[in-house]
XYZ file of C-alpha atoms in Angstrom:
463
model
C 49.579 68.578 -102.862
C 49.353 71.020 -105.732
C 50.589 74.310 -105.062
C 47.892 77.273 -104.692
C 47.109 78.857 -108.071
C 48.090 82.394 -108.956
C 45.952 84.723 -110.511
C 46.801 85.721 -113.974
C 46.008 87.315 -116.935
C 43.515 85.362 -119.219
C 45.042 83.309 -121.759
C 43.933 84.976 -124.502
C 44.958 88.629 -122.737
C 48.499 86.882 -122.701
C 48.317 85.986 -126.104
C 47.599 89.557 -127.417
C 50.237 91.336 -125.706
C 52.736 88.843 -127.152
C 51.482 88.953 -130.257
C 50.903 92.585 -130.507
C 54.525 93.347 -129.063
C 55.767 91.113 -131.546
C 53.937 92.259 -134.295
C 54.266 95.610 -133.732
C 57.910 95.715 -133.671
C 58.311 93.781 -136.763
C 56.078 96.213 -138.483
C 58.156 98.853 -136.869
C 61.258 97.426 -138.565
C 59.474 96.547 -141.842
C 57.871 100.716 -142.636
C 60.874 101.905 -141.731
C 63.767 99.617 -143.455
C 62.827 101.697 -147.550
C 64.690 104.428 -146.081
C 67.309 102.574 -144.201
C 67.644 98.702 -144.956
C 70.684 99.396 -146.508
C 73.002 100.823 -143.722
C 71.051 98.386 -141.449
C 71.797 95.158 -143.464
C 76.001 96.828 -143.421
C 75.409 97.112 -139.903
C 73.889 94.143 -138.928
C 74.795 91.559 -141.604
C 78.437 92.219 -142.320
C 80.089 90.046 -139.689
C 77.967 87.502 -138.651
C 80.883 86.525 -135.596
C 79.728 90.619 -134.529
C 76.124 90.087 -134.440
C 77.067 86.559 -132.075
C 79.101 88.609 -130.502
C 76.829 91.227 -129.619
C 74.240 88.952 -128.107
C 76.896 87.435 -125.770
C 77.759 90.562 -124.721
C 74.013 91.591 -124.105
C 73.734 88.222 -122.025
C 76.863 89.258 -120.312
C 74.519 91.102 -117.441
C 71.914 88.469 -116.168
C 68.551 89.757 -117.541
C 66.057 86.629 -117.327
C 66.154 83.718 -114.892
C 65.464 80.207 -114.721
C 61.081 80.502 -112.797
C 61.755 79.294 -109.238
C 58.837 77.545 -107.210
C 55.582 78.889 -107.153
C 56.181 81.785 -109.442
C 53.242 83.551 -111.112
C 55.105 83.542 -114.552
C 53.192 82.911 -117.794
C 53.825 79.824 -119.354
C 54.362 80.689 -122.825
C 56.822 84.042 -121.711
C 59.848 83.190 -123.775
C 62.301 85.499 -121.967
C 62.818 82.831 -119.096
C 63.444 79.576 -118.940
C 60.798 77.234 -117.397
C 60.969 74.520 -115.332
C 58.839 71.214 -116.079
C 59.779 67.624 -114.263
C 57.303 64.562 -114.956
C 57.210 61.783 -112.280
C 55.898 58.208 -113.394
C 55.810 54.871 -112.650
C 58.994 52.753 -114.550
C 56.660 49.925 -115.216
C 53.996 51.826 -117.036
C 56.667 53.803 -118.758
C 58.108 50.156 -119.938
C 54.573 48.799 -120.988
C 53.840 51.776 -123.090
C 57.269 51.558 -124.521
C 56.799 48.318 -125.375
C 53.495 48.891 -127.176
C 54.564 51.832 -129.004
C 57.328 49.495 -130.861
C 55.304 46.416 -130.801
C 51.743 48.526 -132.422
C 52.816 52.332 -133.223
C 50.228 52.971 -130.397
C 50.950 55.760 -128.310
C 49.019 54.854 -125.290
C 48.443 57.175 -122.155
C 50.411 56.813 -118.772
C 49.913 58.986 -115.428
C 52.305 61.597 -113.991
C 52.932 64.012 -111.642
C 53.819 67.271 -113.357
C 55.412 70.482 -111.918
C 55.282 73.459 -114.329
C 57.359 76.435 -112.273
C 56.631 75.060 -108.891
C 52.878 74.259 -109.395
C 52.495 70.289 -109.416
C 49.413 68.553 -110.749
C 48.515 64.617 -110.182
C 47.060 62.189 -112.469
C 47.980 64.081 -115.894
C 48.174 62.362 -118.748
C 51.200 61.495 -120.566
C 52.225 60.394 -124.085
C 54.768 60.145 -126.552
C 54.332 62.816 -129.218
C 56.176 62.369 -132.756
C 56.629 60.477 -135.708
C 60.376 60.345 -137.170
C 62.001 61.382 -134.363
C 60.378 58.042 -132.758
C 61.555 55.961 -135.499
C 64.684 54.572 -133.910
C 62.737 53.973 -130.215
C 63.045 50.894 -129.314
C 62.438 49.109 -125.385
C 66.789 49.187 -125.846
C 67.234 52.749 -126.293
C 64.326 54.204 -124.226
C 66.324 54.677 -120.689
C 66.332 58.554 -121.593
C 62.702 59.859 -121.415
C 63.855 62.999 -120.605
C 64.956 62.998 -124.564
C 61.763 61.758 -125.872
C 59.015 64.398 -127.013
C 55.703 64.409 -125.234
C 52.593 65.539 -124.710
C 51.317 66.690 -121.386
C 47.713 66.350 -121.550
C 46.596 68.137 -117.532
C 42.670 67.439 -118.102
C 43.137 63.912 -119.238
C 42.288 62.169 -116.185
C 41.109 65.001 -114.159
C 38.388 66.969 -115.733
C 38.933 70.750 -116.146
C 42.246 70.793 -114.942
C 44.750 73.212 -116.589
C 47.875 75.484 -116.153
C 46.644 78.936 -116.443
C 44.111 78.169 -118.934
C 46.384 75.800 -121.186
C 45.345 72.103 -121.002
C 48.000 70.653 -123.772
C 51.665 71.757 -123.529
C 54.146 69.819 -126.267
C 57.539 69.001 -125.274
C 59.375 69.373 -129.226
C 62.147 67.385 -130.479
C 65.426 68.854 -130.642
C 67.309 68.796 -133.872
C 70.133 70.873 -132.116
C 71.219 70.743 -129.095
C 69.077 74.809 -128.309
C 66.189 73.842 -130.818
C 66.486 77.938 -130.976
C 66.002 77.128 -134.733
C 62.663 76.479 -133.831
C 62.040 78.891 -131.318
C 63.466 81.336 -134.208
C 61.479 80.309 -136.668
C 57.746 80.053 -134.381
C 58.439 83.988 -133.507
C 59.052 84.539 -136.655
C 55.667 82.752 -138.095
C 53.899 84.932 -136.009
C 54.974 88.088 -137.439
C 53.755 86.875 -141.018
C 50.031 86.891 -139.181
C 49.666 83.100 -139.374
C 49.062 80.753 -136.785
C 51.660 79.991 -134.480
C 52.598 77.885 -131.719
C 54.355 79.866 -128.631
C 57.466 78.512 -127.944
C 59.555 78.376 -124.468
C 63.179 76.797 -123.513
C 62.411 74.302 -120.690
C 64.728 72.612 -118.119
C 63.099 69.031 -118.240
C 63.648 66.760 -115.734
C 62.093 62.999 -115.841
C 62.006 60.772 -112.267
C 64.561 63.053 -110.706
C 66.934 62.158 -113.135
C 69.309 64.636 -115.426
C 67.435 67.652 -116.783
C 67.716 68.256 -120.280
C 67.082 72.012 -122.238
C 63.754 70.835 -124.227
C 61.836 73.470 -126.253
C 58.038 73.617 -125.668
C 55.349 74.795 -127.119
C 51.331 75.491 -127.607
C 49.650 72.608 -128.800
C 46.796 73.029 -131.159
C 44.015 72.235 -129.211
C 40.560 73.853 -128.639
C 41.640 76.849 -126.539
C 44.678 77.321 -128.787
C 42.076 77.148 -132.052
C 39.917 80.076 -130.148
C 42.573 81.924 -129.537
C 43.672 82.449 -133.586
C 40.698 82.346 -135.010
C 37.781 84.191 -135.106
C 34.891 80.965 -136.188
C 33.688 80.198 -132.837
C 32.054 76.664 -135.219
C 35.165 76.237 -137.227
C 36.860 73.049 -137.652
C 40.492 71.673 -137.187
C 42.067 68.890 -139.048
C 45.429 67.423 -138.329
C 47.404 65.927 -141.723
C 48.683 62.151 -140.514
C 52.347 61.587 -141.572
C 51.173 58.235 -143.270
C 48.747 59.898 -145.860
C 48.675 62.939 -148.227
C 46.359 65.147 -149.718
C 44.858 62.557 -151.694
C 40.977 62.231 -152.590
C 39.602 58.735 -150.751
C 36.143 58.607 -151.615
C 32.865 59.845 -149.574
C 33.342 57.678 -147.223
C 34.623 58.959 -144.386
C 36.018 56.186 -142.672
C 38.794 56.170 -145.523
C 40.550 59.051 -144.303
C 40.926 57.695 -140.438
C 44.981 57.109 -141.077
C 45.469 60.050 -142.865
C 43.932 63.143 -140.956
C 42.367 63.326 -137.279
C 39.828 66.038 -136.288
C 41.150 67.621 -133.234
C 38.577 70.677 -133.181
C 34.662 70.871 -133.864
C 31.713 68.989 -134.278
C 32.606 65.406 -135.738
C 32.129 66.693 -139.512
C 34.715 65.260 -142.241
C 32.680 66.439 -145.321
C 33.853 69.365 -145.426
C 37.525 68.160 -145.539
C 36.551 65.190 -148.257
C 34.689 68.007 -150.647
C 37.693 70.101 -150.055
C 39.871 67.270 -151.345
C 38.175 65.616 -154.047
C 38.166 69.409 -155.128
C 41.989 70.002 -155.436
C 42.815 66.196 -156.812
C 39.931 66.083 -159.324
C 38.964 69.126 -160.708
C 39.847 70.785 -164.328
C 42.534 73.329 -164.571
C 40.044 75.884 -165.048
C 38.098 75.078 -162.804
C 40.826 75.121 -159.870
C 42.187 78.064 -161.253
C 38.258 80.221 -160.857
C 37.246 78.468 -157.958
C 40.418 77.386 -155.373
C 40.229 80.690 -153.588
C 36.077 80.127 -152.979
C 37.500 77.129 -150.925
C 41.243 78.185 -149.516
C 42.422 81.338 -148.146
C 44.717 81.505 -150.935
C 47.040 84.797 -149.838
C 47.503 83.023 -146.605
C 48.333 79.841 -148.360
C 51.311 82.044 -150.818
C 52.702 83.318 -147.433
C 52.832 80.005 -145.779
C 54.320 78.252 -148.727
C 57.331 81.705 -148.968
C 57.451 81.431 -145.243
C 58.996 77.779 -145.324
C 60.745 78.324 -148.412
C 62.657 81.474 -146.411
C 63.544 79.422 -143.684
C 64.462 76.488 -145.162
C 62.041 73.545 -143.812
C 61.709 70.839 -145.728
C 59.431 68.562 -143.180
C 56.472 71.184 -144.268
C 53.019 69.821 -146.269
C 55.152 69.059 -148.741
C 57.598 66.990 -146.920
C 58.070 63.436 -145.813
C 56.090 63.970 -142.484
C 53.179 65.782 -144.382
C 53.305 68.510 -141.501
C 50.310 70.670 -141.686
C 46.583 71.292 -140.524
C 43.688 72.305 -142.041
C 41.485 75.232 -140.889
C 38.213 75.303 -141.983
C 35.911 78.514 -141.148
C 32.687 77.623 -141.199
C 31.115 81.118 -142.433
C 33.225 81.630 -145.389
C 33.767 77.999 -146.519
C 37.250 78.448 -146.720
C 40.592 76.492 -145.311
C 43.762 78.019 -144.372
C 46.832 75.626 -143.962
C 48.229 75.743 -140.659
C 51.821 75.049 -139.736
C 53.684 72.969 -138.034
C 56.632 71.017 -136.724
C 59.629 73.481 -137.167
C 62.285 71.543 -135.578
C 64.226 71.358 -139.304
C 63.588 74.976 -139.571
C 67.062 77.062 -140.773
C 67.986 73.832 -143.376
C 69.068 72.295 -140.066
C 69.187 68.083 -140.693
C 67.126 65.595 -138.979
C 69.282 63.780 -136.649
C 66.080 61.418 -136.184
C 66.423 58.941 -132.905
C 64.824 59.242 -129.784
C 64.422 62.391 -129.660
C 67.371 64.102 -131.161
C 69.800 66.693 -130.002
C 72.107 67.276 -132.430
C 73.547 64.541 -133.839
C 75.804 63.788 -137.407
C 74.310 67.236 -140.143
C 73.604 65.618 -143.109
C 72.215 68.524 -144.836
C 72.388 70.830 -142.175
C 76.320 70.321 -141.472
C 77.923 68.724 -137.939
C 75.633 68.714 -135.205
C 72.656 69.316 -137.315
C 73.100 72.614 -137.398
C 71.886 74.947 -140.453
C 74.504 75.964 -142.879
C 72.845 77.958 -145.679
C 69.547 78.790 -147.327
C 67.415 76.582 -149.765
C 68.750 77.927 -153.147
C 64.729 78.197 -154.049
C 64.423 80.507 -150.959
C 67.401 82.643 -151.818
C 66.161 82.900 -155.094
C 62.918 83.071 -154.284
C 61.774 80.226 -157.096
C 58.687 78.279 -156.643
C 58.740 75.052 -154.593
C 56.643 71.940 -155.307
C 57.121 68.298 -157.252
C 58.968 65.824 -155.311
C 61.373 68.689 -153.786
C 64.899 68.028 -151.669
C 65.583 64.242 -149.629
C 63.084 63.258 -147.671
C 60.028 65.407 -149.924
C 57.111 63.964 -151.140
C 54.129 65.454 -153.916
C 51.454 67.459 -152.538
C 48.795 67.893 -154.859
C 47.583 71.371 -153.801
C 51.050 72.971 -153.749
C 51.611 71.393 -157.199
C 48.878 72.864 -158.656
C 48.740 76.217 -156.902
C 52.610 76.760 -158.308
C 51.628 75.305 -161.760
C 49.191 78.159 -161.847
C 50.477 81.593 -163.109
C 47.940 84.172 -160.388
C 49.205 81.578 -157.855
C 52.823 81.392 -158.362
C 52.880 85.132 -158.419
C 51.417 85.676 -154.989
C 53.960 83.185 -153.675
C 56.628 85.404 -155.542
C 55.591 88.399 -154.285
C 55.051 87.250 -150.049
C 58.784 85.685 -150.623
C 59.467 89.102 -151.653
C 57.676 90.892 -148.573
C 58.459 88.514 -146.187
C 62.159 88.383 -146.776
C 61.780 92.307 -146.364
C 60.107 92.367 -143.146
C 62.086 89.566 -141.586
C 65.463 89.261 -142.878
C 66.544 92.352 -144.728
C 64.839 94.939 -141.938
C 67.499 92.653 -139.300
C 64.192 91.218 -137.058
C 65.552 87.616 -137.878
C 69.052 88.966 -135.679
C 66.985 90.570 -132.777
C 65.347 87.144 -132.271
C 68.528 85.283 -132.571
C 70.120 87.818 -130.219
C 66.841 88.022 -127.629
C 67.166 83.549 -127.833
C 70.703 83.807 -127.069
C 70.203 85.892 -124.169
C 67.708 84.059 -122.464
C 69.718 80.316 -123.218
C 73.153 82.278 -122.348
C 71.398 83.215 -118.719
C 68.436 80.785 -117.896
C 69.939 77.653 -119.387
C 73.946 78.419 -118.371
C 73.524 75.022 -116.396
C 72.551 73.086 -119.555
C 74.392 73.921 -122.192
C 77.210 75.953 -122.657
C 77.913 79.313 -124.042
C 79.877 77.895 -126.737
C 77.367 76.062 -127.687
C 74.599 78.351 -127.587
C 76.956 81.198 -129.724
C 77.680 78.742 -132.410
C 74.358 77.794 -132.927
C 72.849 81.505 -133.077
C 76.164 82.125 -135.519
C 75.229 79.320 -137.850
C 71.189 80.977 -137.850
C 72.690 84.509 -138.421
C 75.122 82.763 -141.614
C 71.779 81.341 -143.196
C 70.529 84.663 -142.591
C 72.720 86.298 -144.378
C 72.347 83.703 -147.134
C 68.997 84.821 -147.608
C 69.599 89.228 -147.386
């Protein structure tokens, strides 16, 4: 029986207070660090073992708490940790297992999901990835609770939802926290871009052993209403087995390589937008590209990743982006998404990943330093580090002069509002708290310090 529902705020009322605390604090930081990033950065940069130190201590008195049954807390509040267990049957769990390795397919199951004490029936249920599914197979899937999902509510029961939100995404750790993630999705939101919310969950599969997973917003129809303003606009999702590339008119050519998931079936838009950046003069791309792309937003996106050292971004191996299209000014904006390599932290891969052997990112996957382009604040594009690929539009915006100077100068900014003004170490520190307190059953303190040390080191890196 599914636990009474609890009135709350709307979802978008939720979603402006966050975002207006958050915001608001960072801008805080950011007017007032001319007159004193200098004794801050001495402060709050010069021992990065202090700043680890201080957040432990902070966590020392209990401040947050893991929701307990029937709670009336928002879903996306970061400063607990949430409870979600799924309930399924094995032998639909096996059969969709077995077509997922067989087909790629990700098919649907049905669960029974509890999200802080309020259970729901029938919900859908699928895997939700690409490379951290590559090593899946019917032998090493006995540990869904370390798989990434998505938790559809409404898919078999129409209208159904969790206080407003239909989709909720259980992520893929690359650590054993994912607070690079969480880090680098609060962080995203100060720039003014999209974001999705993230929350630490305690994730428990069939009653078996609950796991810390991260979660967060999925970009669905109530997500796309709630950041941005065309009511008609459309959403387009970038398929890790294509690119940018121009396919023809036809718009059955581009089914493996993007998927509408908001608006009125329309890919024209998308294929004029395309055929545009592949096949157009310089000149012409260089008068007309910010007719057809939000092109400011575009610089900070590109500086953004660059700062924080993801490499599985639109210009990476998993082509990790979507496409915004506002229907009254005929523009795009790139969306982001998929942060779990966020901080130059490696990509374990497997079944879900939770740390795991560093590769680039140093033992246990862990970041150990900034992107020498993001230090130095050089342009990105071309073929990049391991694991990049070409993307036509970032080639070309960075070949052009204007262009390459608005990335230069929201590197610039954005290091200034969120590294150098110290907002990068009062996320770390507010993460730490809540994992330190909410999560003390599911990782350990050790853990959780070392991991919010190595974010505060590539930090630093970047000051």
């Amino acid at each position: 029986m599914t636990t009474p529902r609890i009135s709350t705020p709307s979802r978008s009322t939720r979603r402006f207070r966050s975002t207006f605390a958050m915001t608001t604090a960072g801008l805080m930081l950011f007017t007032g660090c001319a007159a004193s990033s200098e004794a801050a950065s001495d402060e709050v940069t010069s021992d990065s073992g202090d700043a680890v130190a201080l957040a432990s201590e902070t966590a020392a008195e209990p401040t947050t708490e893991t929701t307990s049954e029937g709670t009336d807390i928002d879903l996306f509040d970061s400063s607990v940790v949430h409870t979600i267990s799924v309930d399924f049957d094995q032998a639909e769990y096996d059969t969709m297992i077995e077509t997922f390795t067989s087909t790629g397919e990700k098919d649907w199951i049905s669960a029974t999901v509890t999200i802080d004490g309020t259970t729901y029936e029938n919900v859908g249920l699928r895997l939700k990835g690409n490379s951290s599914l590559f090593s899946l197979t019917t032998e090493t899937s006995g540990n869904p609770e370390d798989l990434p999902w998505l938790i559809r509510l409404n898919k078999f029961v129409d209208g159904e939802d969790h206080q407003d939100y239909e989709d909720i995404v259980i992520r893929s750790n690359s650590t054993e926290t994912a607070m690079n993630e969480a880090v680098a999705q609060e962080l995203l939101a100060l720039t003014g871009l999209a974001s999705q919310d993230p929350i630490a969950t305690a994730f428990t599969v069939n009653g078996g052993e609950t796991e810390l997973r991260l979660a967060v917003e999925n970009p669905d129809e109530e997500w796309y209403e709630d950041n941005f303003s065309d009511e008609d606009g459309l959403l387009y999702k970038a398929d890790s087995e294509g690119d940018y590339s121009y396919r023809g008119e036809d718009g059955d050519a581009y089914t493996d390589v993007f998927d509408q998931k908001v608006g009125d079936d329309d890919m024209t838009p998308l294929i004029d937008f395309l055929d545009f950046i592949n096949n157009s003069d310089d000149a012409t791309f260089a008068s007309e590209l910010a007719d057809r792309l939000d092109v400011e937003a575009f610089a900070t996106y590109l500086a953004f990743q660059d700062l924080i050292g993801n490499a599985d971004d639109i210009n990476g191996r998993g082509n990790n982006s979507y496409l915004q299209y506002d229907t009254t000014t005929d523009q795009f904006t790139v969306v982001s998404w998929d942060l779990n390599l966020a901080f130059d932290t490696a990509n374990v891969g497997g079944a879900g990943g939770a740390g795991g052997a560093g590769g680039a990112g140093g033992a246990g996957g862990r970041p150990t330093g900034p992107p020498p382009d993001a230090a130095a604040g050089g342009p990105i594009g071309g073929a990049g580090g391991p694991g990049d690929q070409a993307n036509v539009l970032v080639d070309r915006f960075m070949a052009n002069a204007e262009f390459a100077a608005m990335y230069t100068e929201q590197t610039a900014e954005l290091s200034e509002l969120l590294f150098t003004s110290g907002t990068v170490d009062e996320v770390i520190a507010k993460w730490t708290d809540v994992l330190i307190n909410g999560a003390g059953d599911l990782v350990s303190e050790a853990t959780v310090s070392a991991e919010a040390a190595a974010l505060i080191s590539y930090a630093d890196g970047v000051r």
